[in-house]
Amino acid sequence: MIYRSFLFAPGDSDRKIEKAIASNADAIILDLEDAVVAENRPMARTQVRDVLQATGPTMPGRLWVRINPVCTDDCLSDLAAITCDGLAGVMVPKPDSAADIDTVSYYLAALERREGLTAGSIKILSVMTETGKGFLNAASYGNADRPRLSGVLWGAEDLSAALGASANTDEDGALSFTYQMARSLCLAAASAGEIQAIDTVYTDFKNPDGLRANSLAARREGFLGKIAIHPNQVDIINECFSPSPDDIAHAKAVIAAFAENPGKGTVGLNGKMLDRPHQVQAERVLSLAEAFNIQ
């Protein structure tokens, strides 16, 4: 599946979970990490499992859980509690490298067997640049076949804290160089691993115009989806990461131009020369339109 929007909801809040499920988000992330204080995690695990079992089977592919980092005792406790029918996948925060993803995959293999689930059915997302080690080990995501890993995303806020930075933007509000690099590494890792690149949160949730501009820029760069922290962000994100009617019409024209000129590496369209990369991009646009049932 391709996901345009991922909406977070604290795992210990019935009200926020209900609002998230009622939204148009392609995926819901029930959070057991930063949004839940340590003393509430045992209760939150039970609550999240109840939601997964009651609602997950009716929403295939939509309910995910952000677990705690692999380096913590909470990680395995989270996985043991939430692995059940209805869990689409887990988001792994603060990994030091793709080896942490392999560790989670090993845990899931055993837990799927315990639950009688299809082997490999639970997928993984990695927030790959939240630590200094994760940032430096971005290349590890392109070095092995990981069928569970369906996407990578980057995190500016946790990386700022890890680096001891007071801000992740410059005086004009643009991302500082380090965070631009983290963004680029996420795109490169996704391409190397042939998985989805997901953009980080836009924290000013009361600024729809800013979110729209930020989302469209991310889509132009190659991201296929984005994290949301408020239900009001979801519809804008979905719109921005969906092909527009103009996009679809242009993609169809590009495909038709190549079909009419078989064997040619370049074709002309509306006064411009197009080559193979343009055809690949057009095919991608039409594939996304089909995935989201957009005519």
mmCIF file of C-alpha atoms in Angstrom:
data_model
loop_
_atom_site.group_PDB
_atom_site.id
_atom_site.type_symbol
_atom_site.label_atom_id
_atom_site.label_comp_id
_atom_site.label_asym_id
_atom_site.label_seq_id
_atom_site.Cartn_x
_atom_site.Cartn_y
_atom_site.Cartn_z
ATOM 1 C CA MET A 1 0.000 0.000 0.000
ATOM 2 C CA ILE A 2 0.970 3.624 -0.570
ATOM 3 C CA TYR A 3 0.118 5.898 2.330
ATOM 4 C CA ARG A 4 -0.346 9.635 1.867
ATOM 5 C CA SER A 5 -1.137 10.481 5.478
ATOM 6 C CA PHE A 6 -0.207 9.022 8.853
ATOM 7 C CA LEU A 7 -2.056 10.494 11.838
ATOM 8 C CA PHE A 8 -0.698 10.098 15.363
ATOM 9 C CA ALA A 9 -2.929 9.390 18.358
ATOM 10 C CA PRO A 10 -1.721 8.776 21.944
ATOM 11 C CA GLY A 11 -2.179 5.139 22.881
ATOM 12 C CA ASP A 12 -3.654 6.049 26.270
ATOM 13 C CA SER A 13 -6.374 8.412 25.000
ATOM 14 C CA ASP A 14 -9.684 6.834 23.941
ATOM 15 C CA ARG A 15 -11.010 10.184 22.731
ATOM 16 C CA LYS A 16 -8.060 10.974 20.484
ATOM 17 C CA ILE A 17 -7.926 7.433 19.121
ATOM 18 C CA GLU A 18 -11.616 7.644 18.193
ATOM 19 C CA LYS A 19 -11.091 10.989 16.460
ATOM 20 C CA ALA A 20 -8.113 9.631 14.539
ATOM 21 C CA ILE A 21 -10.005 6.541 13.383
ATOM 22 C CA ALA A 22 -12.891 8.746 12.235
ATOM 23 C CA SER A 23 -10.535 10.859 10.109
ATOM 24 C CA ASN A 24 -9.646 10.309 6.461
ATOM 25 C CA ALA A 25 -6.045 9.395 7.302
ATOM 26 C CA ASP A 26 -4.683 6.551 5.218
ATOM 27 C CA ALA A 27 -3.031 5.189 8.371
ATOM 28 C CA ILE A 28 -3.395 5.765 12.106
ATOM 29 C CA ILE A 29 -0.307 5.578 14.356
ATOM 30 C CA LEU A 30 -1.294 4.587 17.881
ATOM 31 C CA ASP A 31 1.603 5.932 19.912
ATOM 32 C CA LEU A 32 3.259 4.106 22.806
ATOM 33 C CA GLU A 33 6.428 6.207 22.762
ATOM 34 C CA ASP A 34 6.692 9.966 23.278
ATOM 35 C CA ALA A 35 2.963 10.603 23.702
ATOM 36 C CA VAL A 36 2.668 8.197 26.650
ATOM 37 C CA VAL A 37 4.476 8.684 29.965
ATOM 38 C CA ALA A 38 6.312 5.634 31.261
ATOM 39 C CA GLU A 39 3.897 4.851 34.100
ATOM 40 C CA ASN A 40 0.959 4.763 31.662
ATOM 41 C CA ARG A 41 2.514 2.381 29.145
ATOM 42 C CA PRO A 42 1.217 -0.911 30.619
ATOM 43 C CA MET A 43 -2.326 0.472 30.505
ATOM 44 C CA ALA A 44 -1.754 1.962 27.044
ATOM 45 C CA ARG A 45 -0.553 -1.388 25.668
ATOM 46 C CA THR A 46 -3.751 -3.072 26.817
ATOM 47 C CA GLN A 47 -5.860 -0.251 25.421
ATOM 48 C CA VAL A 48 -4.082 -0.323 22.068
ATOM 49 C CA ARG A 49 -4.434 -4.107 21.765
ATOM 50 C CA ASP A 50 -8.164 -3.805 22.488
ATOM 51 C CA VAL A 51 -8.513 -1.219 19.706
ATOM 52 C CA LEU A 52 -6.490 -3.346 17.274
ATOM 53 C CA GLN A 53 -8.560 -6.450 17.944
ATOM 54 C CA ALA A 54 -11.904 -4.650 17.847
ATOM 55 C CA THR A 55 -11.282 -2.297 14.925
ATOM 56 C CA GLY A 56 -8.184 -3.392 13.034
ATOM 57 C CA PRO A 57 -9.738 -6.280 11.078
ATOM 58 C CA THR A 58 -12.380 -3.877 9.689
ATOM 59 C CA MET A 59 -9.688 -1.359 8.641
ATOM 60 C CA PRO A 60 -7.077 -3.515 6.885
ATOM 61 C CA GLY A 61 -3.727 -1.807 6.597
ATOM 62 C CA ARG A 62 -4.727 1.303 8.565
ATOM 63 C CA LEU A 63 -3.821 0.698 12.216
ATOM 64 C CA TRP A 64 -0.136 0.989 13.107
ATOM 65 C CA VAL A 65 1.660 1.375 16.438
ATOM 66 C CA ARG A 66 4.742 3.407 17.267
ATOM 67 C CA ILE A 67 6.694 1.273 19.692
ATOM 68 C CA ASN A 68 9.563 2.341 21.938
ATOM 69 C CA PRO A 69 13.185 2.225 20.686
ATOM 70 C CA VAL A 70 14.918 -1.126 20.305
ATOM 71 C CA CYS A 71 17.505 -0.134 22.929
ATOM 72 C CA THR A 72 14.806 0.054 25.642
ATOM 73 C CA ASP A 73 13.119 -2.678 27.671
ATOM 74 C CA ASP A 74 9.777 -1.231 26.562
ATOM 75 C CA CYS A 75 10.338 -2.286 22.947
ATOM 76 C CA LEU A 76 9.807 -6.009 23.404
ATOM 77 C CA SER A 77 7.061 -5.404 25.978
ATOM 78 C CA ASP A 78 5.252 -3.239 23.413
ATOM 79 C CA LEU A 79 5.584 -5.833 20.653
ATOM 80 C CA ALA A 80 4.513 -8.724 22.873
ATOM 81 C CA ALA A 81 1.389 -6.827 23.911
ATOM 82 C CA ILE A 82 0.235 -5.443 20.562
ATOM 83 C CA THR A 83 1.000 -8.224 18.069
ATOM 84 C CA CYS A 84 -2.428 -9.466 17.063
ATOM 85 C CA ASP A 85 -4.861 -9.642 14.179
ATOM 86 C CA GLY A 86 -5.606 -6.041 13.171
ATOM 87 C CA LEU A 87 -2.061 -4.702 13.524
ATOM 88 C CA ALA A 88 -0.894 -3.468 10.116
ATOM 89 C CA GLY A 89 2.593 -2.556 11.211
ATOM 90 C CA VAL A 90 4.898 -0.888 13.690
ATOM 91 C CA MET A 91 6.844 2.343 13.529
ATOM 92 C CA VAL A 92 10.362 2.024 14.968
ATOM 93 C CA PRO A 93 11.707 5.284 16.446
ATOM 94 C CA LYS A 94 15.326 6.258 17.026
ATOM 95 C CA PRO A 95 17.034 3.283 15.330
ATOM 96 C CA ASP A 96 20.835 3.348 15.281
ATOM 97 C CA SER A 97 20.843 1.602 11.881
ATOM 98 C CA ALA A 98 18.818 -0.810 9.786
ATOM 99 C CA ALA A 99 20.105 -3.563 12.105
ATOM 100 C CA ASP A 100 17.482 -2.364 14.615
ATOM 101 C CA ILE A 101 14.833 -2.995 11.976
ATOM 102 C CA ASP A 102 16.157 -6.537 11.578
ATOM 103 C CA THR A 103 15.861 -7.032 15.348
ATOM 104 C CA VAL A 104 12.221 -5.927 15.343
ATOM 105 C CA SER A 105 11.567 -8.185 12.371
ATOM 106 C CA TYR A 106 12.970 -11.183 14.300
ATOM 107 C CA TYR A 107 10.718 -10.376 17.257
ATOM 108 C CA LEU A 108 7.691 -10.047 14.981
ATOM 109 C CA ALA A 109 8.387 -13.382 13.301
ATOM 110 C CA ALA A 110 8.137 -15.169 16.657
ATOM 111 C CA LEU A 111 5.103 -13.172 17.770
ATOM 112 C CA GLU A 112 3.250 -13.758 14.496
ATOM 113 C CA ARG A 113 3.759 -17.472 15.031
ATOM 114 C CA ARG A 114 2.429 -17.161 18.578
ATOM 115 C CA GLU A 115 -0.703 -15.421 17.294
ATOM 116 C CA GLY A 116 -1.230 -17.691 14.298
ATOM 117 C CA LEU A 117 -0.699 -14.805 11.872
ATOM 118 C CA THR A 118 0.712 -15.053 8.377
ATOM 119 C CA ALA A 119 4.500 -14.809 8.503
ATOM 120 C CA GLY A 120 5.687 -11.361 7.423
ATOM 121 C CA SER A 121 2.204 -9.832 7.482
ATOM 122 C CA ILE A 122 3.124 -7.089 9.969
ATOM 123 C CA LYS A 123 5.109 -4.327 8.282
ATOM 124 C CA ILE A 124 7.658 -1.827 9.606
ATOM 125 C CA LEU A 125 8.308 1.897 9.214
ATOM 126 C CA SER A 126 11.634 3.319 10.357
ATOM 127 C CA VAL A 127 12.172 6.854 11.641
ATOM 128 C CA MET A 128 15.726 6.589 10.403
ATOM 129 C CA THR A 129 17.418 9.897 11.293
ATOM 130 C CA GLU A 130 16.397 10.643 14.886
ATOM 131 C CA THR A 131 19.822 9.865 16.367
ATOM 132 C CA GLY A 132 23.383 10.690 15.376
ATOM 133 C CA LYS A 133 24.094 7.020 14.689
ATOM 134 C CA GLY A 134 20.927 6.670 12.656
ATOM 135 C CA PHE A 135 21.886 9.728 10.620
ATOM 136 C CA LEU A 136 25.373 8.359 9.905
ATOM 137 C CA ASN A 137 24.073 4.860 9.103
ATOM 138 C CA ALA A 138 21.446 5.864 6.549
ATOM 139 C CA ALA A 139 23.231 3.797 3.897
ATOM 140 C CA SER A 140 22.489 0.611 5.853
ATOM 141 C CA TYR A 141 18.921 0.678 4.527
ATOM 142 C CA GLY A 142 20.089 -0.126 1.016
ATOM 143 C CA ASN A 143 22.291 -3.095 1.917
ATOM 144 C CA ALA A 144 19.819 -5.977 2.368
ATOM 145 C CA ASP A 145 16.407 -7.252 1.374
ATOM 146 C CA ARG A 146 13.903 -6.386 4.119
ATOM 147 C CA PRO A 147 10.409 -7.438 2.984
ATOM 148 C CA ARG A 148 8.763 -6.086 6.140
ATOM 149 C CA LEU A 149 10.201 -2.593 5.710
ATOM 150 C CA SER A 150 7.635 -0.585 3.775
ATOM 151 C CA GLY A 151 8.868 2.955 4.362
ATOM 152 C CA VAL A 152 11.320 5.324 6.002
ATOM 153 C CA LEU A 153 10.803 8.771 7.428
ATOM 154 C CA TRP A 154 13.010 11.380 8.970
ATOM 155 C CA GLY A 155 12.577 13.315 12.200
ATOM 156 C CA ALA A 156 13.762 16.858 12.779
ATOM 157 C CA GLU A 157 12.666 17.356 16.374
ATOM 158 C CA ASP A 158 14.340 14.324 17.966
ATOM 159 C CA LEU A 159 17.459 14.823 15.858
ATOM 160 C CA SER A 160 17.700 18.390 17.167
ATOM 161 C CA ALA A 161 17.568 17.082 20.724
ATOM 162 C CA ALA A 162 20.140 14.375 19.983
ATOM 163 C CA LEU A 163 22.546 16.912 18.495
ATOM 164 C CA GLY A 164 22.031 19.471 21.249
ATOM 165 C CA ALA A 165 20.704 22.050 18.791
ATOM 166 C CA SER A 166 18.486 24.898 19.965
ATOM 167 C CA ALA A 167 16.610 24.936 16.632
ATOM 168 C CA ASN A 168 16.446 23.014 13.369
ATOM 169 C CA THR A 169 15.718 26.055 11.202
ATOM 170 C CA ASP A 170 17.648 29.171 10.282
ATOM 171 C CA GLU A 171 16.560 32.766 10.945
ATOM 172 C CA ASP A 172 14.275 32.717 7.887
ATOM 173 C CA GLY A 173 12.464 29.565 9.034
ATOM 174 C CA ALA A 174 14.070 27.275 6.447
ATOM 175 C CA LEU A 175 15.588 23.968 7.526
ATOM 176 C CA SER A 176 19.225 24.245 8.544
ATOM 177 C CA PHE A 177 21.764 22.302 6.494
ATOM 178 C CA THR A 178 21.955 19.294 8.839
ATOM 179 C CA TYR A 179 18.198 18.742 8.624
ATOM 180 C CA GLN A 180 18.109 19.284 4.879
ATOM 181 C CA MET A 181 20.700 16.525 4.708
ATOM 182 C CA ALA A 182 18.575 14.227 6.913
ATOM 183 C CA ARG A 183 15.655 14.857 4.557
ATOM 184 C CA SER A 184 17.787 14.003 1.529
ATOM 185 C CA LEU A 185 19.189 10.874 3.181
ATOM 186 C CA CYS A 186 15.628 9.671 3.772
ATOM 187 C CA LEU A 187 14.820 10.066 0.080
ATOM 188 C CA ALA A 188 18.022 8.307 -0.958
ATOM 189 C CA ALA A 189 17.486 5.426 1.478
ATOM 190 C CA ALA A 190 13.923 4.947 0.257
ATOM 191 C CA SER A 191 15.102 4.851 -3.335
ATOM 192 C CA ALA A 192 17.908 2.403 -2.525
ATOM 193 C CA GLY A 193 15.545 0.101 -0.666
ATOM 194 C CA GLU A 194 12.682 0.577 -3.158
ATOM 195 C CA ILE A 195 10.324 1.629 -0.369
ATOM 196 C CA GLN A 196 8.205 4.669 0.460
ATOM 197 C CA ALA A 197 9.728 7.969 1.615
ATOM 198 C CA ILE A 198 7.564 9.755 4.182
ATOM 199 C CA ASP A 199 8.017 13.384 5.153
ATOM 200 C CA THR A 200 8.192 14.561 8.757
ATOM 201 C CA VAL A 201 5.546 16.524 10.670
ATOM 202 C CA TYR A 202 4.584 20.127 10.051
ATOM 203 C CA THR A 203 4.247 21.260 13.644
ATOM 204 C CA ASP A 204 2.229 24.470 13.100
ATOM 205 C CA PHE A 205 -1.103 22.616 12.911
ATOM 206 C CA LYS A 206 -3.119 25.862 12.856
ATOM 207 C CA ASN A 207 -1.441 27.039 9.641
ATOM 208 C CA PRO A 208 -3.145 25.258 6.720
ATOM 209 C CA ASP A 209 -1.455 27.400 4.072
ATOM 210 C CA GLY A 210 1.954 26.602 5.493
ATOM 211 C CA LEU A 211 1.119 22.898 5.610
ATOM 212 C CA ARG A 212 -0.038 22.953 1.997
ATOM 213 C CA ALA A 213 3.137 24.655 0.784
ATOM 214 C CA ASN A 214 5.299 22.312 2.856
ATOM 215 C CA SER A 215 3.474 19.212 1.593
ATOM 216 C CA LEU A 216 3.621 20.226 -2.058
ATOM 217 C CA ALA A 217 7.351 20.890 -1.737
ATOM 218 C CA ALA A 218 7.848 17.442 -0.199
ATOM 219 C CA ARG A 219 5.901 15.804 -3.004
ATOM 220 C CA ARG A 220 7.987 17.602 -5.639
ATOM 221 C CA GLU A 221 11.128 16.249 -3.985
ATOM 222 C CA GLY A 222 9.894 12.660 -4.124
ATOM 223 C CA PHE A 223 8.103 11.997 -0.830
ATOM 224 C CA LEU A 224 4.909 9.968 -1.170
ATOM 225 C CA GLY A 225 3.302 10.845 2.148
ATOM 226 C CA LYS A 226 3.543 12.857 5.342
ATOM 227 C CA ILE A 227 2.988 12.572 9.083
ATOM 228 C CA ALA A 228 0.071 14.477 10.640
ATOM 229 C CA ILE A 229 -0.238 15.457 14.278
ATOM 230 C CA HIS A 230 -3.801 16.815 14.115
ATOM 231 C CA PRO A 231 -6.907 15.548 12.283
ATOM 232 C CA ASN A 232 -7.294 18.936 10.590
ATOM 233 C CA GLN A 233 -4.054 18.301 8.691
ATOM 234 C CA VAL A 234 -5.154 15.050 7.089
ATOM 235 C CA ASP A 235 -7.332 16.254 4.205
ATOM 236 C CA ILE A 236 -4.729 18.802 3.084
ATOM 237 C CA ILE A 237 -1.994 16.166 3.133
ATOM 238 C CA ASN A 238 -4.141 13.697 1.204
ATOM 239 C CA GLU A 239 -4.902 16.318 -1.426
ATOM 240 C CA CYS A 240 -1.275 17.398 -1.799
ATOM 241 C CA PHE A 241 0.043 13.855 -2.199
ATOM 242 C CA SER A 242 -2.659 12.799 -4.664
ATOM 243 C CA PRO A 243 -2.238 13.336 -8.418
ATOM 244 C CA SER A 244 -4.346 16.255 -9.629
ATOM 245 C CA PRO A 245 -6.510 16.050 -12.764
ATOM 246 C CA ASP A 246 -3.842 18.057 -14.603
ATOM 247 C CA ASP A 247 -1.131 15.657 -13.393
ATOM 248 C CA ILE A 248 -3.118 12.672 -14.638
ATOM 249 C CA ALA A 249 -3.916 14.262 -18.004
ATOM 250 C CA HIS A 250 -0.255 15.129 -18.569
ATOM 251 C CA ALA A 251 0.889 11.646 -17.532
ATOM 252 C CA LYS A 252 -1.550 10.053 -19.977
ATOM 253 C CA ALA A 253 -0.283 12.333 -22.747
ATOM 254 C CA VAL A 254 3.322 11.357 -22.012
ATOM 255 C CA ILE A 255 2.493 7.644 -22.066
ATOM 256 C CA ALA A 256 0.568 8.078 -25.307
ATOM 257 C CA ALA A 257 3.456 9.965 -26.925
ATOM 258 C CA PHE A 258 5.871 7.119 -26.206
ATOM 259 C CA ALA A 259 3.307 4.514 -27.305
ATOM 260 C CA GLU A 260 2.947 6.300 -30.631
ATOM 261 C CA ASN A 261 6.714 6.262 -31.128
ATOM 262 C CA PRO A 262 7.821 2.719 -30.241
ATOM 263 C CA GLY A 263 11.546 2.178 -30.129
ATOM 264 C CA LYS A 264 12.371 5.858 -29.694
ATOM 265 C CA GLY A 265 14.275 7.076 -26.637
ATOM 266 C CA THR A 266 12.964 10.629 -26.912
ATOM 267 C CA VAL A 267 9.667 12.092 -28.071
ATOM 268 C CA GLY A 268 8.230 15.576 -28.455
ATOM 269 C CA LEU A 269 5.209 16.826 -26.508
ATOM 270 C CA ASN A 270 3.888 20.388 -26.442
ATOM 271 C CA GLY A 271 7.171 21.749 -27.723
ATOM 272 C CA LYS A 272 9.340 19.887 -25.196
ATOM 273 C CA MET A 273 11.596 16.877 -25.610
ATOM 274 C CA LEU A 274 10.891 13.995 -23.251
ATOM 275 C CA ASP A 275 13.050 10.956 -22.512
ATOM 276 C CA ARG A 276 12.843 7.798 -20.429
ATOM 277 C CA PRO A 277 12.759 9.487 -16.960
ATOM 278 C CA HIS A 278 9.657 11.428 -18.026
ATOM 279 C CA GLN A 279 7.964 8.179 -18.994
ATOM 280 C CA VAL A 280 8.867 6.581 -15.657
ATOM 281 C CA GLN A 281 7.457 9.584 -13.778
ATOM 282 C CA ALA A 282 4.252 9.475 -15.845
ATOM 283 C CA GLU A 283 3.827 5.788 -15.071
ATOM 284 C CA ARG A 284 4.301 6.554 -11.376
ATOM 285 C CA VAL A 285 1.610 9.255 -11.466
ATOM 286 C CA LEU A 286 -0.899 6.916 -13.089
ATOM 287 C CA SER A 287 -0.026 4.160 -10.618
ATOM 288 C CA LEU A 288 -0.722 6.525 -7.705
ATOM 289 C CA ALA A 289 -3.992 7.649 -9.285
ATOM 290 C CA GLU A 290 -5.071 4.034 -9.564
ATOM 291 C CA ALA A 291 -4.031 3.298 -5.964
ATOM 292 C CA PHE A 292 -6.148 6.188 -4.665
ATOM 293 C CA ASN A 293 -9.004 5.528 -7.114
ATOM 294 C CA ILE A 294 -8.624 8.928 -8.768
ATOM 295 C CA GLN A 295 -9.913 9.258 -12.308
#
